[in-house]
C-alpha positions as YAML, in Angstrom:
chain: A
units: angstrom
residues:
- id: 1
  name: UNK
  ca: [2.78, -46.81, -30.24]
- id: 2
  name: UNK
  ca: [6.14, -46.49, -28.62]
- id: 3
  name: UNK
  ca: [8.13, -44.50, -26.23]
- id: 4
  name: UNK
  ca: [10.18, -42.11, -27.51]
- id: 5
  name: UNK
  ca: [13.68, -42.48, -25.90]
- id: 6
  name: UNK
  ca: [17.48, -41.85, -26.43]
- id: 7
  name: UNK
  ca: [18.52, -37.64, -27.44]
- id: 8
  name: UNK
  ca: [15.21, -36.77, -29.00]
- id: 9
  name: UNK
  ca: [13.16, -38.19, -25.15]
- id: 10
  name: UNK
  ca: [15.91, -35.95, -23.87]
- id: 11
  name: UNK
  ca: [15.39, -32.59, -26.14]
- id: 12
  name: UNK
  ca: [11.97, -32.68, -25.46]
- id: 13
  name: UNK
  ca: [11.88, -33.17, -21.56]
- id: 14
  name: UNK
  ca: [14.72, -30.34, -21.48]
- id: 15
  name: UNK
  ca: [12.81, -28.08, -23.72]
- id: 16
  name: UNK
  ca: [9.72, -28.34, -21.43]
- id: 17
  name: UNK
  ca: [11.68, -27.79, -18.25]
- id: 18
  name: UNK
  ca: [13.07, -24.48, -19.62]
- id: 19
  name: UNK
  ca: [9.76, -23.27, -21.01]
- id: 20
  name: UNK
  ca: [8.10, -24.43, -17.02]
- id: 21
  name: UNK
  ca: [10.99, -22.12, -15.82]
- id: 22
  name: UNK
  ca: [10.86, -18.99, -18.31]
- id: 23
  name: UNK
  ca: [7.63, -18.81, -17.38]
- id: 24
  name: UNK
  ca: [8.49, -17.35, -13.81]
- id: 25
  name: UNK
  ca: [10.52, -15.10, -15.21]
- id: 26
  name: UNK
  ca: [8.17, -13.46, -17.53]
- id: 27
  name: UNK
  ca: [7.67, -9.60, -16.30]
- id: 28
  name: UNK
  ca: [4.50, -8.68, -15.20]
- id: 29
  name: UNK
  ca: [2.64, -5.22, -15.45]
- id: 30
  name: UNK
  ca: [0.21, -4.30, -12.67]
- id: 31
  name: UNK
  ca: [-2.31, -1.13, -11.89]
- id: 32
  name: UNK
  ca: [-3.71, 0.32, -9.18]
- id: 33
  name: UNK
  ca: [-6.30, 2.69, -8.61]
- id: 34
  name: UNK
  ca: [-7.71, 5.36, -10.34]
- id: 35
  name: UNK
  ca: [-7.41, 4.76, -14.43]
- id: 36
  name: UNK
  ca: [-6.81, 8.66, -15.95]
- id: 37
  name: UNK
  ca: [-8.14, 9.17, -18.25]
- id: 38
  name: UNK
  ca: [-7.15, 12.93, -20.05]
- id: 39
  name: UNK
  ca: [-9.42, 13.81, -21.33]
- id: 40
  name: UNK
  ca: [-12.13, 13.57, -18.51]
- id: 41
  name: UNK
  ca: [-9.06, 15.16, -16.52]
- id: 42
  name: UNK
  ca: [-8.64, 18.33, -18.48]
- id: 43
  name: UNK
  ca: [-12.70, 18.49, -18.92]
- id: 44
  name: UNK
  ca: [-12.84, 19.88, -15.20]
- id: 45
  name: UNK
  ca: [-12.10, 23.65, -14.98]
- id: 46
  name: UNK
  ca: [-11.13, 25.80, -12.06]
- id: 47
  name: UNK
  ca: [-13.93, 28.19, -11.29]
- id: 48
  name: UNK
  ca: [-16.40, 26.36, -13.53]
- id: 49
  name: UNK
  ca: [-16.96, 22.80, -11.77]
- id: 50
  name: UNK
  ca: [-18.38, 21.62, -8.39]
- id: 51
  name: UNK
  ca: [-17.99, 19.07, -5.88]
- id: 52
  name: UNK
  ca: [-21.21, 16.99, -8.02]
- id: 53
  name: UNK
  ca: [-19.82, 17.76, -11.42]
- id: 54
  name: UNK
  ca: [-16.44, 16.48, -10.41]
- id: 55
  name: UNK
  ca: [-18.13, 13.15, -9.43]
- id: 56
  name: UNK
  ca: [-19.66, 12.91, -12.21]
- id: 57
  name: UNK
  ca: [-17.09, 13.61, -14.72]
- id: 58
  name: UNK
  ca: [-14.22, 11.41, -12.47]
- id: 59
  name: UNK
  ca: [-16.19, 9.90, -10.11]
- id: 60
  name: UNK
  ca: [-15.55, 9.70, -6.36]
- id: 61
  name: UNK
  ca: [-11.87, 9.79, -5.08]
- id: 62
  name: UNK
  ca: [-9.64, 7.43, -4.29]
- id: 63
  name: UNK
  ca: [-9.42, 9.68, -0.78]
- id: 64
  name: UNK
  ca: [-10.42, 12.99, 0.71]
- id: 65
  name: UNK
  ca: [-9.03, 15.06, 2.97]
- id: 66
  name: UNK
  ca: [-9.97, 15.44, 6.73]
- id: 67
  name: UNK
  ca: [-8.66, 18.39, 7.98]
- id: 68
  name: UNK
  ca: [-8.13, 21.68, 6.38]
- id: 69
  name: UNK
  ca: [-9.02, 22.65, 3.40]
- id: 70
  name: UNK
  ca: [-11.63, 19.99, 0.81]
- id: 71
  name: UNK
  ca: [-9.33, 18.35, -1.12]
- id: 72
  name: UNK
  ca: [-9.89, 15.19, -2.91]
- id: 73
  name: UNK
  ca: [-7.30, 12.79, -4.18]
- id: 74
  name: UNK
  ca: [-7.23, 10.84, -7.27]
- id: 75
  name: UNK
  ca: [-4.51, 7.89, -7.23]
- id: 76
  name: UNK
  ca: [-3.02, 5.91, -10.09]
- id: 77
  name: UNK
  ca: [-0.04, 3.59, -10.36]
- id: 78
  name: UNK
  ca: [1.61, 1.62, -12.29]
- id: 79
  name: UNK
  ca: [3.88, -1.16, -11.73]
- id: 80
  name: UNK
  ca: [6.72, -3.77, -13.01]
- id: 81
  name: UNK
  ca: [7.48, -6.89, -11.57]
- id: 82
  name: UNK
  ca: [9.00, -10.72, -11.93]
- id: 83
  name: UNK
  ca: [6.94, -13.19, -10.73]
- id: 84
  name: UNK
  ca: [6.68, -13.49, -6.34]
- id: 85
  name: UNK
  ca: [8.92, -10.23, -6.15]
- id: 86
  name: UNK
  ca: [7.71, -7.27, -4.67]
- id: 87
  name: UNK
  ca: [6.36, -4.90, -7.75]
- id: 88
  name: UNK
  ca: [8.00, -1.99, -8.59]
- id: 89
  name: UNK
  ca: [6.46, 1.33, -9.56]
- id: 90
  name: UNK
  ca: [7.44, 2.81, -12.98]
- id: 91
  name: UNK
  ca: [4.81, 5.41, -13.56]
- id: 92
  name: UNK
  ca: [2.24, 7.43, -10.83]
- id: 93
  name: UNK
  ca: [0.11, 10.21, -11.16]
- id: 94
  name: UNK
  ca: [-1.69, 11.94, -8.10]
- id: 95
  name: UNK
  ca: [-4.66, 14.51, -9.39]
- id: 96
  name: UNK
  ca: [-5.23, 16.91, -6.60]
- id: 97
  name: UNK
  ca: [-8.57, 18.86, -6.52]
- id: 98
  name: UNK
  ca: [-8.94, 21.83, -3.99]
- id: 99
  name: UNK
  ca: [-12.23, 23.23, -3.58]
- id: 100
  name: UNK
  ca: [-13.45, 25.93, -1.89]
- id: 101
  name: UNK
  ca: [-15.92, 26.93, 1.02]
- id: 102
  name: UNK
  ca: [-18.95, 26.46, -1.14]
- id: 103
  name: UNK
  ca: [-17.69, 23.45, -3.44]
- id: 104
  name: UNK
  ca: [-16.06, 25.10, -6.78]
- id: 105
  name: UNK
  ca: [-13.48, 23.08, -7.85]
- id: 106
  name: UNK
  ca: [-10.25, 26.15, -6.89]
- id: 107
  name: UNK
  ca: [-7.46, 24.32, -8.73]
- id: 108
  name: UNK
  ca: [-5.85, 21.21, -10.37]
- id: 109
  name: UNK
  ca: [-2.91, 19.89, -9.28]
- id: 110
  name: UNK
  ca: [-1.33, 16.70, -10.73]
- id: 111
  name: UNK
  ca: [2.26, 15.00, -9.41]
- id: 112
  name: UNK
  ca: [4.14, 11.84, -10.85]
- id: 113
  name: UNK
  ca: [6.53, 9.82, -9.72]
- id: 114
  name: UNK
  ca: [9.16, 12.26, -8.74]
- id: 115
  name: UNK
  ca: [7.31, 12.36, -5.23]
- id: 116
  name: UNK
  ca: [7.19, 8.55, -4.45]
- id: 117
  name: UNK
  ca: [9.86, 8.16, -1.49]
- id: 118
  name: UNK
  ca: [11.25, 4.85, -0.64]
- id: 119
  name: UNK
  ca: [11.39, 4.20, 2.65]
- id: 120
  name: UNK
  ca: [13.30, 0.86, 4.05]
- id: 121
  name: UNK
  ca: [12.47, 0.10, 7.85]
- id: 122
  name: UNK
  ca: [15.78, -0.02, 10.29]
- id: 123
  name: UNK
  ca: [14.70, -3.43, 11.44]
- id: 124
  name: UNK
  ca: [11.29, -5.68, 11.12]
- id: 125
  name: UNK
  ca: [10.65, -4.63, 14.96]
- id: 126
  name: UNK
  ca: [8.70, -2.16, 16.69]
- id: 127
  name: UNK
  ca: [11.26, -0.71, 18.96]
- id: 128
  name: UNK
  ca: [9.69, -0.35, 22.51]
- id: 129
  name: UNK
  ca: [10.72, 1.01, 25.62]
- id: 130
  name: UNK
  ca: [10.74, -0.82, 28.89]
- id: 131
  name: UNK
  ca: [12.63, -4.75, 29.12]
- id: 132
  name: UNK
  ca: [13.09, -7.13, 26.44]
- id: 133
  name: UNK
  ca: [10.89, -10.21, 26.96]
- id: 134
  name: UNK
  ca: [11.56, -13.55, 24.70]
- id: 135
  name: UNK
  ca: [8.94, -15.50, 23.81]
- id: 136
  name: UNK
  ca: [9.29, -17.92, 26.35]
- id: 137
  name: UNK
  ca: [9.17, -15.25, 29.04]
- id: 138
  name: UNK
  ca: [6.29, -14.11, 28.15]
- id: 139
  name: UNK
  ca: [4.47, -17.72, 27.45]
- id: 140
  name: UNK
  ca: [5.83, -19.08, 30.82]
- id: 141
  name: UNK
  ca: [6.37, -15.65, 32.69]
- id: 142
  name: UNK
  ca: [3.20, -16.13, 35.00]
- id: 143
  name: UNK
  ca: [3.76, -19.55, 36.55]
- id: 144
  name: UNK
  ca: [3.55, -19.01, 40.11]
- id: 145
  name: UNK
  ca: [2.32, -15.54, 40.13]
- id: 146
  name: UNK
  ca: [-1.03, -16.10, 40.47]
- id: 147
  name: UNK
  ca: [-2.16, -15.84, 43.73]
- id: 148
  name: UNK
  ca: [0.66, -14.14, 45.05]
- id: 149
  name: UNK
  ca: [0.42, -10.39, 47.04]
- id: 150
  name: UNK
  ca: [0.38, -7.81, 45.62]
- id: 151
  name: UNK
  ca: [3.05, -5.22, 46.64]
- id: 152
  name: UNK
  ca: [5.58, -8.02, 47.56]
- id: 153
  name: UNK
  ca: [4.45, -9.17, 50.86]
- id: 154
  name: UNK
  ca: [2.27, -8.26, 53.61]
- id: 155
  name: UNK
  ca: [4.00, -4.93, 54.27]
- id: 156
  name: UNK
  ca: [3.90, -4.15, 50.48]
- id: 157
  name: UNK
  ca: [0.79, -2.52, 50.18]
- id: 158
  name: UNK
  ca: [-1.77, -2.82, 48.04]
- id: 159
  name: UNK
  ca: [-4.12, -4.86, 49.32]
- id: 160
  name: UNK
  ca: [-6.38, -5.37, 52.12]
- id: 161
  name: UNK
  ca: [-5.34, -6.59, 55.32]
- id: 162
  name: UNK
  ca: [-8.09, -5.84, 57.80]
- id: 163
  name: UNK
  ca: [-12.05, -6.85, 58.05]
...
């Protein structure tokens, strides 16, 4: 058996690179969270349902509140994305359930993705107040300093002079 060379050795090799490098390129889907489903949704009723029958229809939240009135949260998104970027979301859905002082379900809220902010930090720092330190001031800022008054000097303060 022989080695393929000359155009075809050079179709295939070049077919095979781009089919490596389409591959990062394919768009991926993603989920997170709670999977809605509508049915079970629309099965709980305002008036009807409790805290136990919600958990059993939907099962427990993504999150609960912690102050205020007992509202739990149920979470789903869906994303869009090329491979190693960040993913994009193209559909949400946040089921709100507010019950009352003795666990009825009160009402059924349910937001999409018209409520998703985007919010892009100023800078990839914490801003702080007080000096800037480098990181070489701060690896090599207490040479010397140890062992030294406190107070700056024996009038400073701070310390004990006396038996």
């Amino acid at each position: 058996m022989g080695v393929i060379s000359g155009p075809r050795a050079r179709l295939v090799v070049l077919l095979a690179g781009v089919a490596l490098l389409g591959g990062g390129c394919t768009r991926l889907r993603g989920h997170q969270g709670y999977v809605l489903n509508p049915d079970l949704v629309n099965s709980v009723q305002a008036g009807i349902d409790n805290r136990n029958s919600v958990a059993r229809v939907l099962g427990q939240p993504t999150f609960a509140s912690q102050f205020g009135d007992p509202i739990w949260y149920y979470v789903s998104r869906d994303t869009r994305y090329f491979a190693y970027n960040h993913p994009k979301p193209v559909a949400e859905t946040v089921l709100r359930i507010r019950f009352d002082e003795k666990g009825v379900v009160r009402s059924i809220d349910r937001t999409g993705i018209e409520q998703v902010a985007k919010i892009t930090p100023f800078r990839k720092t914490t801003p702080t107040l007080g000096r800037q330190r480098s990181f070489f001031r701060d690896l090599f800022g207490n040479i010397g300093a140890v062992g030294a008054p406190i107070g700056g000097g024996p009038q400073g303060g701070g310390g004990r002079t006396g038996p």
